[in-house]
XYZ file of C-alpha atoms in Angstrom:
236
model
C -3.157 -3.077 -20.624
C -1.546 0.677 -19.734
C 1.845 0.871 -22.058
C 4.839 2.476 -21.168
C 4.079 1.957 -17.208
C 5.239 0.494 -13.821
C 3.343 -1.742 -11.537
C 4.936 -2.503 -8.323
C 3.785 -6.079 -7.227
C 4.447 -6.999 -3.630
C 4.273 -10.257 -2.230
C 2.836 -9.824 1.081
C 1.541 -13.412 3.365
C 0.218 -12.183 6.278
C 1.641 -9.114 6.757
C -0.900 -6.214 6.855
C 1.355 -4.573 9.433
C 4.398 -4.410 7.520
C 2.093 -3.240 4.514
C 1.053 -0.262 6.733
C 4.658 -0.010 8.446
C 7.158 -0.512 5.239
C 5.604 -0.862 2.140
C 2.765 2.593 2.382
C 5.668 5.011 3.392
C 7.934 3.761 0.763
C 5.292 3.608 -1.854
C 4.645 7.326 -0.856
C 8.515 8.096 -1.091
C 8.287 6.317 -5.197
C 5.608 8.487 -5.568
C 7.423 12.060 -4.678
C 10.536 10.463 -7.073
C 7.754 9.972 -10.147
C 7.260 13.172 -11.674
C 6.472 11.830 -14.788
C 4.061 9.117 -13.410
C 5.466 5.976 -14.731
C 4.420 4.100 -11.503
C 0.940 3.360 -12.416
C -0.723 0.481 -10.403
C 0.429 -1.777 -7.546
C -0.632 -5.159 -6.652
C 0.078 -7.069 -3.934
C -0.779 -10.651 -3.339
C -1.418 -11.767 0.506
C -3.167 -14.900 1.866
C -5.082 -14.800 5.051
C -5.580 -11.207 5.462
C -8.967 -9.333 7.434
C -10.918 -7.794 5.128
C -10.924 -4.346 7.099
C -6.495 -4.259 6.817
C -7.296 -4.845 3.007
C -9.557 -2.154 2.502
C -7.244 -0.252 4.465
C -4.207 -0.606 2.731
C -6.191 -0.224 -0.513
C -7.337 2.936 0.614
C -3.803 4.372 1.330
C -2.445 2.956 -2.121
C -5.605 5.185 -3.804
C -4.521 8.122 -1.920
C -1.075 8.043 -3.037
C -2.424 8.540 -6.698
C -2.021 4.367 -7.524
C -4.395 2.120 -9.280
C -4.184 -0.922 -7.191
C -5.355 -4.506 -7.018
C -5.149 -6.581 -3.446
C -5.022 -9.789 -4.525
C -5.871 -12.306 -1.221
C -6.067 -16.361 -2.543
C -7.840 -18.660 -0.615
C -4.572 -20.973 0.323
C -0.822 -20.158 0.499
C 0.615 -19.949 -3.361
C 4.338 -19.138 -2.256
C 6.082 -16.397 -2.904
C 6.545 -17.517 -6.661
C 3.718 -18.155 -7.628
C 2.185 -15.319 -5.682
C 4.329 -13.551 -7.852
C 3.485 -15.153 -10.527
C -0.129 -14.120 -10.204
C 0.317 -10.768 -9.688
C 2.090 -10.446 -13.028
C -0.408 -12.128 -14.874
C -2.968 -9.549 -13.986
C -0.667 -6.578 -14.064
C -1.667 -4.078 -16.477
C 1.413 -2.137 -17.539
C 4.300 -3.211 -19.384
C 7.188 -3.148 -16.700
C 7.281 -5.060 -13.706
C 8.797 -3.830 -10.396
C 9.557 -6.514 -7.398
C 9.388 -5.807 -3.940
C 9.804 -7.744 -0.591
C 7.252 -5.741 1.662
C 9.740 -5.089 4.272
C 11.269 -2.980 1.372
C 15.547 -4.158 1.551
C 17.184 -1.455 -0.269
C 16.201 2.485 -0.812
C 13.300 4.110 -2.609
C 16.320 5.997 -5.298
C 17.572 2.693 -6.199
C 13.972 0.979 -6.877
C 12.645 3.744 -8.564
C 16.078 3.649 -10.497
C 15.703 -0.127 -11.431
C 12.370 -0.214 -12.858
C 12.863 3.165 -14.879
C 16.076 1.280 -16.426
C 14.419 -1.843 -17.256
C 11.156 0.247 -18.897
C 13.402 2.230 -20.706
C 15.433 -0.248 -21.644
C 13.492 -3.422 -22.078
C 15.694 -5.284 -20.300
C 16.081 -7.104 -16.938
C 17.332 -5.542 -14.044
C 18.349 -7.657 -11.304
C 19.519 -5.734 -8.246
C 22.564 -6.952 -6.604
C 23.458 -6.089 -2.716
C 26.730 -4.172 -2.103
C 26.745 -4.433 1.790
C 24.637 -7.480 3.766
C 22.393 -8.137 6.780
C 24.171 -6.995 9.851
C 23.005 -10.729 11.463
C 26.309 -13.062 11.198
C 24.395 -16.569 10.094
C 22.367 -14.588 7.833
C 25.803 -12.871 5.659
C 27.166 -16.518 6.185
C 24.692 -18.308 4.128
C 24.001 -15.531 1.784
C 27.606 -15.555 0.652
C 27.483 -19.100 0.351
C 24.537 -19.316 -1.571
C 25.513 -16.457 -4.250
C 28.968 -18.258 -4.760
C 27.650 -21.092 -5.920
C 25.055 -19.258 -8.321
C 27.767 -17.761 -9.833
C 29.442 -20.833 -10.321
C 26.553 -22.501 -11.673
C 25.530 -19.264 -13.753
C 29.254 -18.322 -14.708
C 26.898 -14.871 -14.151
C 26.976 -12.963 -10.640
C 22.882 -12.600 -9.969
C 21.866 -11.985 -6.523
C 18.580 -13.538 -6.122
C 18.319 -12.842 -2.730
C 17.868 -9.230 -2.644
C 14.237 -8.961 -3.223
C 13.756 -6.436 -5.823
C 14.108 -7.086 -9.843
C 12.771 -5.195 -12.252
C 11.364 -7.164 -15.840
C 8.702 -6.359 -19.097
C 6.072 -8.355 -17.801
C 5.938 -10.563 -21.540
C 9.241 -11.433 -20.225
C 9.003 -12.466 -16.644
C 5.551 -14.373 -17.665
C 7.950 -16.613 -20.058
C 10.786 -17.298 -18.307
C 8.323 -18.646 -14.907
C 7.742 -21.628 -17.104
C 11.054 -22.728 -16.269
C 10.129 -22.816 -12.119
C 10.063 -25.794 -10.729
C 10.051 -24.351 -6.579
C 7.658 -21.529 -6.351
C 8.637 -20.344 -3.280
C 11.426 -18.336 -1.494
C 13.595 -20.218 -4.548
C 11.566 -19.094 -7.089
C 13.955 -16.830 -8.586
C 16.845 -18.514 -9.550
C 15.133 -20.908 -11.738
C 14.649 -17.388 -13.718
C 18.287 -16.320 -13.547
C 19.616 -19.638 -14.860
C 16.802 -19.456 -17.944
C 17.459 -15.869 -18.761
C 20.745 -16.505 -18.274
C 20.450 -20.018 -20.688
C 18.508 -17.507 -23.546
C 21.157 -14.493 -23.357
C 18.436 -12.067 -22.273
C 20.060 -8.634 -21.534
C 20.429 -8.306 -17.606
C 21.607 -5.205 -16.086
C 22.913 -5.551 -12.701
C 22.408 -2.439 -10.053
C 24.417 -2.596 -7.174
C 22.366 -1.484 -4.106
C 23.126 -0.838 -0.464
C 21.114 -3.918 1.118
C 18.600 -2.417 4.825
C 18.138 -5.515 5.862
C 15.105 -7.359 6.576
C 13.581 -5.756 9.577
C 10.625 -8.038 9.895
C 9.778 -11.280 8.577
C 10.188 -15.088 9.050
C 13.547 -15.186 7.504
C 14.470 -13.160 10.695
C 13.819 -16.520 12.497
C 16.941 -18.523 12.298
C 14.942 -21.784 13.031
C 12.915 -21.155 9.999
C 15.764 -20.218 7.662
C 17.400 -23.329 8.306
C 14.789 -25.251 7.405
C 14.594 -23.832 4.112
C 18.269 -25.172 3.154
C 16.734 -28.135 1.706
C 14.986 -26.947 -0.580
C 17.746 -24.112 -1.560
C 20.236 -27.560 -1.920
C 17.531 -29.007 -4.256
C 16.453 -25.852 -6.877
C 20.642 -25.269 -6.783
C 21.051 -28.953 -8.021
C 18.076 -29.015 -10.174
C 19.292 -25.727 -12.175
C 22.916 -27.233 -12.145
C 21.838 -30.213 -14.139
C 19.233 -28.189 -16.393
């Protein structure tokens, strides 16, 4: 275990292009922001990769001055639990969350995780502006109202970058009972249950540029399960 450290973990199914397309540059851009060198290690978790795009992607992670740990299971975990995994085996204190197709800007990442490892406290990013796509701002306003509702807290769990001390994330994933896309808000309503200090930073939201929430046929199918975690965490 490294103390007073970052690692970046980045859930990543199938998507050794967007690795090498998204995730490398911005890694690179952290890296140029982190003088001091509290970015440490990164580990990303991705099913059903070729061994030749992992050693790749390993090898431009180790040239960008990270200790790093490609994590590829033998069946699909979900993004929770992918998550999940990847926090188990980090080896510094602070956590740093990242979709691979990288939402909001290298500043306000490399902002969140220095809070929350200075700190010790969670920092949940929160999206100021939304997706350009209409559907996509119509159900993401929907969902987040009734979080807060439910939370009587404003957490935005769909932004895809949160910022923890790993003892911390690791306890409150006992409370998950959907470990995928959903994962997340079963860990807003139990920090929010324990009176953990979260920090909200408002962001400027990219987009997704890549992805299969970018497939609207796809999305919708997930509404079931987004109807289900929001009525399980209502009645928890």
């Amino acid at each position: 275990m490294y103390g007073g450290c970052v690692t970046i973990i980045i859930p990543a199914y199938k998507s050794a292009d967007r690795l090498l397309n998204y995730t490398i540059p911005y890694l690179s851009k952290l890296r140029s922001l982190d003088e001091k060198k509290w970015f440490r290690e990164v580990v990303i978790i991705s099913e059903e990769e070729s061994p030749k795009s992992v050693d790749k992607v390993v090898e431009l992670c180790k040239s960008l001055n990270y200790d790093v740990l490609y994590i590829t299971p033998s069946k699909r975990l979900g993004k929770g639990k992918a998550i999940f995994l990847g926090a188990l085996k980090a080896k510094c204190t602070t956590l740093l969350i990242i979709d691979v197709d990288v939402p909001i800007q290298a500043e306000e990442a490399f902002l969140t995780a220095l809070k929350s490892l200075k700190e010790n406290v969670i920092v949940w990013c929160s999206r100021s502006t939304y997706a350009t796509c209409l559907w996509r701002k119509a159900l993401s306003l929907v969902f987040r109202a009734v979080m807060s509702f439910i939370l009587k807290q404003r957490l935005d769990s769909q932004c895809g970058v949160k910022a923890f001390p790993k003892h911390i994330f690791i306890e409150l994933y006992s409370s998950v009972r959907e470990h995928g896309y959903f994962y997340d808000i079963f860990i807003a309503k139990e920090a929010v249950k324990k009176r953990l200090p979260v920090k909200t930073l408002y962001v400027k939201y990219r987009g997704s540029r890549a992805g299969e929430l970018n497939n609207p046929l796809f999305a919708l199918k997930l509404i079931p399960k987004a109807v289900k975690s929001l009525a399980t965490i209502a009645t928890s």
